[in-house]
Amino acid sequence: MSSMRTRAQAGRTTSPGSHQDRLMNGNANGHATISSKSNDPTENIFLFTPNLIGYFRIFLATASLYYMPLHPRTCSLLYSVSCLLDALDGVAARYFEQSTRFGAVLDMVTDRCTTACLLVFLSSAWPRWSLLFQGLISLDLASHYMHMYATLAMGGTNQSHKKVDESRSWILNLYYSNNKVLFVFCCMNEVFFIALYLLSFSSPTLSPSLLQPTPGTPGSSTQPGSPSHPIPSMIFVNPYSAASLEYARANKMDSFWPWVIAGVSFPVMAGKQIINVIQLVKASRWLAEGDIAARKAQGLGKKKR
C-alpha cells in the first residue's frame, strides 16, 4: 500500500512537469494556438462603415431609377446624393482604417452601374443619340475592367488599381493619385448626364413636343379631341409606352438652367472620356507586355528553322 501511494504521489507530483514538457517539445502548441485563435473576434467586412455607405448609395440609386421616368426633381436629388456619397465612403475608409478590397470593388461596381442605368434612360429619351450613349457605356465598362484586370494580373493582387506609376501614364497617375482631380472629373461627368436628363423634360430643341398641330393646315384646331390634336388617351393606349412617357415629359421643366449646367460640365465630361480611352489603351499595352514576357519565358514565338 505504501508503495502504491508512493507511485500515485509521484505521478501527481510529476504531472505538472510532464505538462510543461509537452508545452516545451511542441505537443501542446497546436491546441494552445487553436484555442487562442478561436477566442479572437472576427471582423465582419460587410459591416464596415464605408461599406454601409456603399449599400446606402445603392439604395438611393435604385430609388432614383424608380422616379426617373416622370419625376425629374426627385430623381435628380436622389441620384446626386448617391454620387456625392462616393467621396464620403473613401474618407470614412481612411478615417476608420477600414480600406478593403471588397469596398474598392463595391465602390467601382456601383459607379459603373449607376452611370450605365442613367445612360440607358438617355438612350431612350434621345433616340437619335442612342448609339453615342451606348458607346459611352461600353467605353466606361471596358476601360475600367481592363484597367482593373491589368492591375491584378501584372501588378499583383495587393496592388490597388488607383496606384499607377507615373512612367506608365502621368495622366492616369494624376487622375488617381490626386483626390481633388478625381472628384472633379467624376462629379462633373455625372452632372453633365444629369443635365441631359433634365433637358429631356424641358427642351423642345432636343425633344420636340408630340402632337403639335401643323400651322396652316385645314382642321388644325388646338381643341382637345380634334383630328390634329386628339386626346392623348385616344392614341397612347399603354401609359408606359415610349411615346406616352415622352408626351408626359414634354415641357415639364424650364430648360435654361439645364442648358447652363450642361455647357459648364461638358468640357470636363469630354476630358473624362479621353481619360477612359487612355486607360483602356494603357491597360491593353500592359497586358500585351506581360504576354510577350510569358511567351519568351516559355520559349514561344521563335522562328522555326
Short mmCIF file of C-alpha atoms in Angstrom, two decimals:
data_model
loop_
_atom_site.label_atom_id
_atom_site.label_comp_id
_atom_site.label_asym_id
_atom_site.label_seq_id
_atom_site.Cartn_x
_atom_site.Cartn_y
_atom_site.Cartn_z
CA MET A 1 0.00 0.00 0.00
CA SER A 2 2.83 2.36 0.81
CA SER A 3 4.48 1.59 -2.49
CA MET A 4 1.20 2.24 -4.35
CA ARG A 5 0.72 5.55 -2.51
CA THR A 6 4.27 6.47 -3.35
CA ARG A 7 3.75 5.79 -7.04
CA ALA A 8 0.46 7.70 -7.05
CA GLN A 9 2.03 10.62 -5.23
CA ALA A 10 4.93 10.54 -7.65
CA GLY A 11 2.51 10.59 -10.58
CA ARG A 12 0.67 13.57 -9.15
CA THR A 13 3.87 15.43 -8.49
CA THR A 14 5.29 14.80 -11.95
CA SER A 15 2.11 15.56 -13.90
CA PRO A 16 2.68 19.33 -13.91
CA GLY A 17 6.21 18.74 -15.09
CA SER A 18 5.07 16.42 -17.84
CA HIS A 19 2.54 19.04 -18.99
CA GLN A 20 5.32 21.61 -19.09
CA ASP A 21 7.46 19.17 -21.06
CA ARG A 22 4.67 18.73 -23.60
CA LEU A 23 4.44 22.51 -23.97
CA MET A 24 8.18 22.78 -24.46
CA ASN A 25 8.55 19.98 -27.02
CA GLY A 26 5.58 21.23 -29.04
CA ASN A 27 2.94 18.60 -28.34
CA ALA A 28 0.51 21.16 -26.90
CA ASN A 29 1.40 24.12 -29.07
CA GLY A 30 -1.23 23.32 -31.71
CA HIS A 31 -4.04 23.10 -29.17
CA ALA A 32 -2.95 26.33 -27.47
CA THR A 33 -2.72 28.17 -30.80
CA ILE A 34 -6.14 26.99 -31.98
CA SER A 35 -7.78 27.96 -28.70
CA SER A 36 -6.19 31.42 -28.83
CA LYS A 37 -7.34 31.92 -32.42
CA SER A 38 -10.86 30.78 -31.62
CA ASN A 39 -11.05 33.43 -28.91
CA ASP A 40 -10.04 36.26 -31.29
CA PRO A 41 -13.04 38.29 -32.57
CA THR A 42 -13.62 38.00 -36.33
CA GLU A 43 -14.19 41.26 -38.19
CA ASN A 44 -17.26 41.48 -40.38
CA ILE A 45 -16.01 43.23 -43.52
CA PHE A 46 -19.55 43.62 -44.83
CA LEU A 47 -20.48 45.84 -41.86
CA PHE A 48 -17.56 48.25 -42.12
CA THR A 49 -18.66 51.88 -42.16
CA PRO A 50 -17.56 52.67 -45.75
CA ASN A 51 -19.32 49.53 -46.99
CA LEU A 52 -22.52 50.56 -45.19
CA ILE A 53 -22.27 53.87 -47.03
CA GLY A 54 -21.90 51.90 -50.23
CA TYR A 55 -25.11 49.96 -49.52
CA PHE A 56 -26.93 53.22 -48.87
CA ARG A 57 -25.64 54.54 -52.21
CA ILE A 58 -27.16 51.52 -53.93
CA PHE A 59 -30.48 52.14 -52.18
CA LEU A 60 -30.54 55.80 -53.26
CA ALA A 61 -29.57 54.91 -56.83
CA THR A 62 -32.33 52.30 -57.02
CA ALA A 63 -34.86 54.81 -55.69
CA SER A 64 -33.72 57.36 -58.28
CA LEU A 65 -34.32 54.81 -61.05
CA TYR A 66 -37.87 54.32 -59.79
CA TYR A 67 -38.59 58.06 -60.08
CA MET A 68 -36.55 58.55 -63.25
CA PRO A 69 -39.28 58.26 -65.93
CA LEU A 70 -41.61 61.02 -64.71
CA HIS A 71 -40.19 62.76 -61.62
CA PRO A 72 -37.05 64.66 -62.63
CA ARG A 73 -36.56 66.68 -59.43
CA THR A 74 -36.88 63.72 -57.06
CA CYS A 75 -34.75 61.52 -59.27
CA SER A 76 -32.01 64.15 -59.66
CA LEU A 77 -31.87 64.71 -55.90
CA LEU A 78 -31.58 61.02 -55.05
CA TYR A 79 -29.07 60.35 -57.82
CA SER A 80 -26.92 63.35 -56.86
CA VAL A 81 -26.79 62.35 -53.19
CA SER A 82 -25.80 58.83 -54.19
CA CYS A 83 -22.94 60.20 -56.29
CA LEU A 84 -21.75 62.61 -53.59
CA LEU A 85 -21.57 59.77 -51.07
CA ASP A 86 -18.94 58.25 -53.36
CA ALA A 87 -16.46 60.71 -51.87
CA LEU A 88 -17.63 60.13 -48.30
CA ASP A 89 -17.00 56.39 -48.26
CA GLY A 90 -13.34 56.95 -49.14
CA VAL A 91 -12.97 59.45 -46.31
CA ALA A 92 -14.63 57.01 -43.90
CA ALA A 93 -12.36 54.18 -45.03
CA ARG A 94 -9.26 56.22 -44.28
CA TYR A 95 -10.59 57.66 -41.01
CA PHE A 96 -11.66 54.31 -39.54
CA GLU A 97 -8.77 52.41 -41.17
CA GLN A 98 -11.27 50.18 -42.97
CA SER A 99 -9.93 50.18 -46.52
CA THR A 100 -10.73 46.80 -48.06
CA ARG A 101 -10.61 45.22 -51.49
CA PHE A 102 -14.30 44.39 -51.21
CA GLY A 103 -15.09 48.05 -50.54
CA ALA A 104 -12.99 49.20 -53.51
CA VAL A 105 -14.76 46.78 -55.87
CA LEU A 106 -18.18 47.66 -54.42
CA ASP A 107 -17.46 51.35 -55.00
CA MET A 108 -16.37 50.82 -58.60
CA VAL A 109 -19.24 48.49 -59.48
CA THR A 110 -21.77 50.94 -58.01
CA ASP A 111 -20.30 53.80 -60.04
CA ARG A 112 -20.36 51.82 -63.28
CA CYS A 113 -23.90 50.51 -62.78
CA THR A 114 -25.48 53.84 -61.80
CA THR A 115 -23.90 55.69 -64.73
CA ALA A 116 -24.88 52.91 -67.14
CA CYS A 117 -28.51 53.00 -65.92
CA LEU A 118 -28.71 56.75 -66.47
CA LEU A 119 -27.21 56.44 -69.96
CA VAL A 120 -29.71 53.71 -70.81
CA PHE A 121 -32.52 56.12 -69.95
CA LEU A 122 -30.88 58.86 -72.03
CA SER A 123 -30.72 56.43 -74.95
CA SER A 124 -34.49 56.04 -74.79
CA ALA A 125 -35.07 59.75 -74.19
CA TRP A 126 -32.85 60.80 -77.12
CA PRO A 127 -33.23 58.00 -79.71
CA ARG A 128 -31.21 59.92 -82.28
CA TRP A 129 -28.19 59.88 -79.90
CA SER A 130 -28.67 56.32 -78.62
CA LEU A 131 -25.60 54.99 -80.44
CA LEU A 132 -23.43 57.63 -78.74
CA PHE A 133 -24.79 56.78 -75.30
CA GLN A 134 -24.30 53.06 -75.93
CA GLY A 135 -20.71 53.78 -76.93
CA LEU A 136 -20.12 55.72 -73.71
CA ILE A 137 -21.47 52.81 -71.66
CA SER A 138 -19.19 50.36 -73.46
CA LEU A 139 -16.15 52.62 -73.12
CA ASP A 140 -16.72 53.14 -69.39
CA LEU A 141 -17.17 49.45 -68.63
CA ALA A 142 -14.36 48.24 -70.91
CA SER A 143 -11.76 50.75 -69.75
CA HIS A 144 -12.32 50.12 -66.04
CA TYR A 145 -12.49 46.35 -66.45
CA MET A 146 -9.27 46.26 -68.49
CA HIS A 147 -7.53 48.56 -66.02
CA MET A 148 -8.62 46.51 -63.01
CA TYR A 149 -7.68 43.20 -64.65
CA ALA A 150 -4.29 44.52 -65.79
CA THR A 151 -3.55 45.76 -62.28
CA LEU A 152 -4.38 42.39 -60.73
CA ALA A 153 -2.59 40.33 -63.39
CA MET A 154 0.54 42.44 -63.76
CA GLY A 155 0.83 44.36 -60.51
CA GLY A 156 -0.24 41.65 -58.09
CA THR A 157 -3.33 41.07 -56.00
CA ASN A 158 -2.22 43.51 -53.31
CA GLN A 159 -1.78 46.47 -55.67
CA SER A 160 -4.60 48.99 -55.85
CA HIS A 161 -5.99 49.96 -59.24
CA LYS A 162 -5.52 53.59 -58.17
CA LYS A 163 -1.75 53.14 -57.86
CA VAL A 164 -0.50 53.96 -61.36
CA ASP A 165 3.20 54.53 -61.94
CA GLU A 166 3.97 57.93 -63.45
CA SER A 167 6.31 56.37 -66.00
CA ARG A 168 3.41 54.34 -67.39
CA SER A 169 0.99 57.25 -67.66
CA TRP A 170 1.33 60.63 -65.97
CA ILE A 171 -2.29 61.42 -66.79
CA LEU A 172 -3.62 58.34 -65.01
CA ASN A 173 -1.15 58.95 -62.17
CA LEU A 174 -2.53 62.47 -61.68
CA TYR A 175 -6.11 61.28 -62.12
CA TYR A 176 -5.93 58.54 -59.48
CA SER A 177 -3.38 59.94 -57.02
CA ASN A 178 -4.99 63.37 -56.59
CA ASN A 179 -8.34 63.02 -54.82
CA LYS A 180 -9.45 66.51 -55.84
CA VAL A 181 -8.81 65.85 -59.53
CA LEU A 182 -10.60 62.50 -59.33
CA PHE A 183 -13.60 64.05 -57.58
CA VAL A 184 -13.93 66.93 -60.06
CA PHE A 185 -13.83 64.68 -63.13
CA CYS A 186 -16.23 62.09 -61.73
CA CYS A 187 -18.60 64.72 -60.33
CA MET A 188 -18.79 66.86 -63.46
CA ASN A 189 -19.19 63.77 -65.61
CA GLU A 190 -22.32 62.82 -63.67
CA VAL A 191 -23.52 66.44 -63.60
CA PHE A 192 -23.44 66.59 -67.40
CA PHE A 193 -25.55 63.45 -67.74
CA ILE A 194 -27.99 64.72 -65.10
CA ALA A 195 -28.32 67.95 -67.09
CA LEU A 196 -29.15 65.95 -70.23
CA TYR A 197 -31.69 64.02 -68.20
CA LEU A 198 -33.36 67.26 -67.09
CA LEU A 199 -33.35 68.54 -70.66
CA SER A 200 -35.45 65.56 -71.68
CA PHE A 201 -38.23 67.14 -69.61
CA SER A 202 -37.83 70.64 -70.97
CA SER A 203 -36.02 71.31 -74.22
CA PRO A 204 -38.07 71.44 -77.43
CA THR A 205 -34.77 71.62 -79.34
CA LEU A 206 -33.75 68.09 -78.44
CA SER A 207 -37.17 66.59 -77.75
CA PRO A 208 -39.97 68.23 -79.79
CA SER A 209 -43.38 68.18 -78.17
CA LEU A 210 -45.61 65.46 -79.51
CA LEU A 211 -48.85 66.06 -81.32
CA GLN A 212 -48.13 69.65 -82.32
CA PRO A 213 -50.68 70.80 -84.93
CA THR A 214 -49.22 71.90 -88.25
CA PRO A 215 -49.98 75.61 -88.80
CA GLY A 216 -51.96 76.49 -91.88
CA THR A 217 -53.43 73.05 -92.47
CA PRO A 218 -57.19 72.53 -92.61
CA GLY A 219 -58.70 71.49 -89.35
CA SER A 220 -55.60 72.35 -87.32
CA SER A 221 -57.63 73.19 -84.28
CA THR A 222 -55.91 73.04 -80.90
CA GLN A 223 -59.09 71.90 -79.20
CA PRO A 224 -58.62 68.53 -77.46
CA GLY A 225 -60.31 65.79 -79.43
CA SER A 226 -59.87 67.35 -82.87
CA PRO A 227 -58.16 65.19 -85.54
CA SER A 228 -55.00 67.31 -85.40
CA HIS A 229 -54.91 67.49 -81.60
CA PRO A 230 -56.50 64.34 -80.22
CA ILE A 231 -56.79 63.42 -76.61
CA PRO A 232 -53.62 61.54 -75.55
CA SER A 233 -55.62 58.63 -74.15
CA MET A 234 -57.07 58.04 -77.63
CA ILE A 235 -53.59 57.40 -79.07
CA PHE A 236 -51.48 56.15 -76.19
CA VAL A 237 -53.30 53.07 -75.00
CA ASN A 238 -50.31 51.92 -72.96
CA PRO A 239 -49.34 54.64 -70.44
CA TYR A 240 -45.84 53.16 -70.13
CA SER A 241 -45.02 53.19 -73.84
CA ALA A 242 -42.11 55.32 -75.09
CA ALA A 243 -44.48 57.77 -76.78
CA SER A 244 -46.62 58.14 -73.67
CA LEU A 245 -43.61 58.80 -71.45
CA GLU A 246 -42.19 61.34 -73.90
CA TYR A 247 -45.53 63.11 -74.07
CA ALA A 248 -45.67 63.20 -70.27
CA ARG A 249 -42.13 64.63 -70.08
CA ALA A 250 -42.65 67.31 -72.73
CA ASN A 251 -42.22 70.88 -71.42
CA LYS A 252 -42.36 69.78 -67.79
CA MET A 253 -39.41 71.96 -66.75
CA ASP A 254 -37.71 75.16 -67.81
CA SER A 255 -34.63 74.44 -69.92
CA PHE A 256 -32.43 77.44 -69.01
CA TRP A 257 -30.50 76.01 -66.07
CA PRO A 258 -30.11 72.50 -67.50
CA TRP A 259 -28.53 74.09 -70.60
CA VAL A 260 -26.17 76.17 -68.42
CA ILE A 261 -25.16 73.14 -66.35
CA ALA A 262 -24.63 71.04 -69.46
CA GLY A 263 -22.48 73.73 -71.06
CA VAL A 264 -20.28 74.18 -67.99
CA SER A 265 -19.77 70.47 -67.33
CA PHE A 266 -19.32 69.34 -70.94
CA PRO A 267 -15.53 70.04 -71.21
CA VAL A 268 -14.82 68.05 -68.04
CA MET A 269 -17.07 65.22 -69.20
CA ALA A 270 -15.22 65.11 -72.53
CA GLY A 271 -11.92 65.00 -70.63
CA LYS A 272 -13.23 62.08 -68.57
CA GLN A 273 -13.97 60.13 -71.75
CA ILE A 274 -10.46 60.86 -73.05
CA ILE A 275 -9.06 59.51 -69.78
CA ASN A 276 -11.18 56.37 -70.27
CA VAL A 277 -9.65 55.89 -73.72
CA ILE A 278 -6.12 56.37 -72.32
CA GLN A 279 -6.89 53.94 -69.51
CA LEU A 280 -8.12 51.33 -71.98
CA VAL A 281 -5.06 51.69 -74.25
CA LYS A 282 -2.53 51.66 -71.40
CA ALA A 283 -4.12 48.59 -69.79
CA SER A 284 -4.15 46.76 -73.12
CA ARG A 285 -0.47 47.51 -73.70
CA TRP A 286 0.42 46.45 -70.16
CA LEU A 287 -1.30 43.11 -70.65
CA ALA A 288 0.42 42.69 -74.03
CA GLU A 289 3.81 43.29 -72.38
CA GLY A 290 3.03 40.55 -69.88
CA ASP A 291 2.03 38.19 -72.70
CA ILE A 292 5.30 38.85 -74.54
CA ALA A 293 7.34 38.19 -71.40
CA ALA A 294 5.40 34.97 -70.68
CA ARG A 295 5.88 33.70 -74.24
CA LYS A 296 9.61 34.42 -74.08
CA ALA A 297 9.85 32.54 -70.79
CA GLN A 298 8.14 29.55 -72.39
CA GLY A 299 10.34 29.72 -75.48
CA LEU A 300 7.42 30.53 -77.77
CA GLY A 301 7.36 32.90 -80.69
CA LYS A 302 10.75 31.87 -82.06
CA LYS A 303 11.09 31.31 -85.77
CA LYS A 304 11.25 27.67 -86.72
CA ARG A 305 14.15 26.67 -88.97
#
